[in-house]
Amino acid sequence: MTPEQKKTAEKMTTVKAAWDKAPAGPKKDAALKHYQAAEKANTARNDAETNKELDAATHALA
């Protein structure tokens, strides 16, 4: 695992934890869509897209 992939994996864990703690509602729903897109991009080994979607999920929860 490259350092970039390790950083992305840690970011996914952090965003998932934040999502788990968030109260139900439209922000959590929007964040879930971005998180799922990030998972899909991560499966395709597209770190740039994964990070973009994780940032969007974080922003949606804010």
mmCIF file of N, CA and C in Angstrom:
data_model
loop_
_atom_site.group_PDB
_atom_site.id
_atom_site.type_symbol
_atom_site.label_atom_id
_atom_site.label_comp_id
_atom_site.label_asym_id
_atom_site.label_seq_id
_atom_site.Cartn_x
_atom_site.Cartn_y
_atom_site.Cartn_z
ATOM 1 N N MET A 1 0.851 -1.176 0.000
ATOM 2 C CA MET A 1 0.000 0.000 0.000
ATOM 3 C C MET A 1 0.900 1.243 0.000
ATOM 4 N N THR A 2 0.649 2.116 -0.947
ATOM 5 C CA THR A 2 1.443 3.344 -1.046
ATOM 6 C C THR A 2 1.038 4.318 0.065
ATOM 7 N N PRO A 3 1.886 5.292 0.349
ATOM 8 C CA PRO A 3 1.515 6.292 1.367
ATOM 9 C C PRO A 3 0.208 7.014 1.026
ATOM 10 N N GLU A 4 -0.012 7.288 -0.259
ATOM 11 C CA GLU A 4 -1.252 7.950 -0.684
ATOM 12 C C GLU A 4 -2.467 7.061 -0.397
ATOM 13 N N GLN A 5 -2.353 5.777 -0.673
ATOM 14 C CA GLN A 5 -3.451 4.846 -0.415
ATOM 15 C C GLN A 5 -3.711 4.710 1.081
ATOM 16 N N LYS A 6 -2.641 4.716 1.871
ATOM 17 C CA LYS A 6 -2.791 4.635 3.329
ATOM 18 C C LYS A 6 -3.506 5.874 3.856
ATOM 19 N N LYS A 7 -3.134 7.038 3.333
ATOM 20 C CA LYS A 7 -3.770 8.295 3.738
ATOM 21 C C LYS A 7 -5.260 8.269 3.369
ATOM 22 N N THR A 8 -5.566 7.781 2.184
ATOM 23 C CA THR A 8 -6.957 7.701 1.728
ATOM 24 C C THR A 8 -7.755 6.737 2.605
ATOM 25 N N ALA A 9 -7.167 5.613 2.943
ATOM 26 C CA ALA A 9 -7.848 4.632 3.802
ATOM 27 C C ALA A 9 -8.137 5.232 5.179
ATOM 28 N N GLU A 10 -7.181 5.963 5.722
ATOM 29 C CA GLU A 10 -7.391 6.608 7.025
ATOM 30 C C GLU A 10 -8.494 7.662 6.933
ATOM 31 N N LYS A 11 -8.517 8.384 5.815
ATOM 32 C CA LYS A 11 -9.543 9.416 5.623
ATOM 33 C C LYS A 11 -10.927 8.773 5.531
ATOM 34 N N MET A 12 -11.015 7.626 4.854
ATOM 35 C CA MET A 12 -12.303 6.927 4.756
ATOM 36 C C MET A 12 -12.784 6.520 6.143
ATOM 37 N N THR A 13 -11.874 6.027 6.969
ATOM 38 C CA THR A 13 -12.233 5.618 8.326
ATOM 39 C C THR A 13 -12.734 6.813 9.131
ATOM 40 N N THR A 14 -12.058 7.939 8.998
ATOM 41 C CA THR A 14 -12.429 9.154 9.724
ATOM 42 C C THR A 14 -13.801 9.655 9.287
ATOM 43 N N VAL A 15 -14.035 9.693 7.985
ATOM 44 C CA VAL A 15 -15.320 10.182 7.466
ATOM 45 C C VAL A 15 -16.445 9.237 7.871
ATOM 46 N N LYS A 16 -16.193 7.938 7.818
ATOM 47 C CA LYS A 16 -17.216 6.955 8.215
ATOM 48 C C LYS A 16 -17.572 7.140 9.683
ATOM 49 N N ALA A 17 -16.581 7.372 10.532
ATOM 50 C CA ALA A 17 -16.832 7.583 11.963
ATOM 51 C C ALA A 17 -17.669 8.842 12.173
ATOM 52 N N ALA A 18 -17.356 9.902 11.449
ATOM 53 C CA ALA A 18 -18.122 11.146 11.564
ATOM 54 C C ALA A 18 -19.553 10.922 11.093
ATOM 55 N N TRP A 19 -19.706 10.171 10.016
ATOM 56 C CA TRP A 19 -21.045 9.881 9.498
ATOM 57 C C TRP A 19 -21.845 9.075 10.525
ATOM 58 N N ASP A 20 -21.205 8.072 11.147
ATOM 59 C CA ASP A 20 -21.886 7.241 12.143
ATOM 60 C C ASP A 20 -22.408 8.067 13.311
ATOM 61 N N LYS A 21 -21.662 9.103 13.705
ATOM 62 C CA LYS A 21 -22.038 9.931 14.859
ATOM 63 C C LYS A 21 -23.058 11.012 14.509
ATOM 64 N N ALA A 22 -23.221 11.307 13.223
ATOM 65 C CA ALA A 22 -24.112 12.392 12.798
ATOM 66 C C ALA A 22 -25.573 12.027 13.051
ATOM 67 N N PRO A 23 -26.375 13.028 13.414
ATOM 68 C CA PRO A 23 -27.803 12.765 13.600
ATOM 69 C C PRO A 23 -28.481 12.522 12.246
ATOM 70 N N ALA A 24 -29.553 11.769 12.270
ATOM 71 C CA ALA A 24 -30.294 11.492 11.035
ATOM 72 C C ALA A 24 -30.832 12.790 10.456
ATOM 73 N N GLY A 25 -30.914 12.824 9.142
ATOM 74 C CA GLY A 25 -31.437 14.007 8.480
ATOM 75 C C GLY A 25 -30.855 14.160 7.084
ATOM 76 N N PRO A 26 -31.200 15.264 6.420
ATOM 77 C CA PRO A 26 -30.763 15.448 5.034
ATOM 78 C C PRO A 26 -29.245 15.567 4.878
ATOM 79 N N LYS A 27 -28.565 16.125 5.874
ATOM 80 C CA LYS A 27 -27.100 16.229 5.785
ATOM 81 C C LYS A 27 -26.464 14.839 5.800
ATOM 82 N N LYS A 28 -26.969 13.984 6.673
ATOM 83 C CA LYS A 28 -26.435 12.622 6.764
ATOM 84 C C LYS A 28 -26.738 11.850 5.480
ATOM 85 N N ASP A 29 -27.927 12.049 4.926
ATOM 86 C CA ASP A 29 -28.292 11.380 3.673
ATOM 87 C C ASP A 29 -27.372 11.809 2.536
ATOM 88 N N ALA A 30 -27.100 13.102 2.446
ATOM 89 C CA ALA A 30 -26.223 13.621 1.390
ATOM 90 C C ALA A 30 -24.812 13.080 1.579
ATOM 91 N N ALA A 31 -24.347 13.053 2.818
ATOM 92 C CA ALA A 31 -23.004 12.547 3.096
ATOM 93 C C ALA A 31 -22.896 11.066 2.726
ATOM 94 N N LEU A 32 -23.952 10.310 2.970
ATOM 95 C CA LEU A 32 -23.936 8.883 2.633
ATOM 96 C C LEU A 32 -23.745 8.678 1.134
ATOM 97 N N LYS A 33 -24.422 9.466 0.336
ATOM 98 C CA LYS A 33 -24.278 9.341 -1.120
ATOM 99 C C LYS A 33 -22.833 9.590 -1.544
ATOM 100 N N HIS A 34 -22.210 10.600 -0.950
ATOM 101 C CA HIS A 34 -20.809 10.887 -1.273
ATOM 102 C C HIS A 34 -19.886 9.782 -0.760
ATOM 103 N N TYR A 35 -20.182 9.273 0.421
ATOM 104 C CA TYR A 35 -19.351 8.201 0.981
ATOM 105 C C TYR A 35 -19.433 6.945 0.113
ATOM 106 N N GLN A 36 -20.626 6.622 -0.345
ATOM 107 C CA GLN A 36 -20.795 5.448 -1.208
ATOM 108 C C GLN A 36 -20.049 5.641 -2.526
ATOM 109 N N ALA A 37 -20.079 6.864 -3.062
ATOM 110 C CA ALA A 37 -19.325 7.159 -4.287
ATOM 111 C C ALA A 37 -17.828 7.026 -4.019
ATOM 112 N N ALA A 38 -17.397 7.428 -2.831
ATOM 113 C CA ALA A 38 -15.986 7.294 -2.465
ATOM 114 C C ALA A 38 -15.584 5.826 -2.380
ATOM 115 N N GLU A 39 -16.454 4.993 -1.816
ATOM 116 C CA GLU A 39 -16.171 3.562 -1.748
ATOM 117 C C GLU A 39 -16.020 2.965 -3.146
ATOM 118 N N LYS A 40 -16.899 3.375 -4.043
ATOM 119 C CA LYS A 40 -16.858 2.881 -5.421
ATOM 120 C C LYS A 40 -15.551 3.313 -6.106
ATOM 121 N N ALA A 41 -15.173 4.577 -5.912
ATOM 122 C CA ALA A 41 -13.930 5.086 -6.498
ATOM 123 C C ALA A 41 -12.721 4.383 -5.885
ATOM 124 N N ASN A 42 -12.797 4.100 -4.602
ATOM 125 C CA ASN A 42 -11.691 3.417 -3.930
ATOM 126 C C ASN A 42 -11.530 1.996 -4.463
ATOM 127 N N THR A 43 -12.643 1.342 -4.718
ATOM 128 C CA THR A 43 -12.603 -0.007 -5.287
ATOM 129 C C THR A 43 -11.931 0.020 -6.661
ATOM 130 N N ALA A 44 -12.164 1.114 -7.396
ATOM 131 C CA ALA A 44 -11.562 1.275 -8.722
ATOM 132 C C ALA A 44 -10.132 1.815 -8.633
ATOM 133 N N ARG A 45 -9.630 1.956 -7.400
ATOM 134 C CA ARG A 45 -8.278 2.459 -7.141
ATOM 135 C C ARG A 45 -8.053 3.869 -7.697
ATOM 136 N N ASN A 46 -9.082 4.681 -7.603
ATOM 137 C CA ASN A 46 -9.010 6.072 -8.064
ATOM 138 C C ASN A 46 -8.930 6.968 -6.832
ATOM 139 N N ASP A 47 -7.695 7.194 -6.355
ATOM 140 C CA ASP A 47 -7.499 7.963 -5.123
ATOM 141 C C ASP A 47 -8.002 9.395 -5.240
ATOM 142 N N ALA A 48 -7.807 10.019 -6.381
ATOM 143 C CA ALA A 48 -8.231 11.413 -6.547
ATOM 144 C C ALA A 48 -9.744 11.533 -6.403
ATOM 145 N N GLU A 49 -10.472 10.666 -7.056
ATOM 146 C CA GLU A 49 -11.937 10.696 -6.976
ATOM 147 C C GLU A 49 -12.410 10.311 -5.574
ATOM 148 N N THR A 50 -11.742 9.340 -4.970
ATOM 149 C CA THR A 50 -12.098 8.935 -3.608
ATOM 150 C C THR A 50 -11.979 10.121 -2.659
ATOM 151 N N ASN A 51 -10.854 10.821 -2.723
ATOM 152 C CA ASN A 51 -10.636 11.970 -1.841
ATOM 153 C C ASN A 51 -11.624 13.092 -2.121
ATOM 154 N N LYS A 52 -11.960 13.294 -3.382
ATOM 155 C CA LYS A 52 -12.941 14.327 -3.740
ATOM 156 C C LYS A 52 -14.292 14.016 -3.098
ATOM 157 N N GLU A 53 -14.719 12.771 -3.184
ATOM 158 C CA GLU A 53 -16.010 12.376 -2.611
ATOM 159 C C GLU A 53 -15.968 12.401 -1.080
ATOM 160 N N LEU A 54 -14.843 12.039 -0.488
ATOM 161 C CA LEU A 54 -14.727 12.104 0.970
ATOM 162 C C LEU A 54 -14.797 13.555 1.451
ATOM 163 N N ASP A 55 -14.159 14.453 0.709
ATOM 164 C CA ASP A 55 -14.239 15.878 1.050
ATOM 165 C C ASP A 55 -15.686 16.376 0.945
ATOM 166 N N ALA A 56 -16.382 15.931 -0.084
ATOM 167 C CA ALA A 56 -17.787 16.324 -0.262
ATOM 168 C C ALA A 56 -18.643 15.775 0.873
ATOM 169 N N ALA A 57 -18.365 14.545 1.305
ATOM 170 C CA ALA A 57 -19.120 13.947 2.411
ATOM 171 C C ALA A 57 -18.866 14.732 3.702
ATOM 172 N N THR A 58 -17.621 15.104 3.929
ATOM 173 C CA THR A 58 -17.276 15.898 5.115
ATOM 174 C C THR A 58 -17.985 17.234 5.085
ATOM 175 N N HIS A 59 -17.997 17.851 3.929
ATOM 176 C CA HIS A 59 -18.649 19.147 3.768
ATOM 177 C C HIS A 59 -20.169 19.022 4.000
ATOM 178 N N ALA A 60 -20.749 17.938 3.513
ATOM 179 C CA ALA A 60 -22.187 17.728 3.681
ATOM 180 C C ALA A 60 -22.573 17.586 5.155
ATOM 181 N N LEU A 61 -21.670 17.009 5.938
ATOM 182 C CA LEU A 61 -21.960 16.829 7.359
ATOM 183 C C LEU A 61 -21.766 18.103 8.179
ATOM 184 N N ALA A 62 -21.029 19.048 7.625
ATOM 185 C CA ALA A 62 -20.719 20.276 8.381
ATOM 186 C C ALA A 62 -21.936 21.172 8.554
#
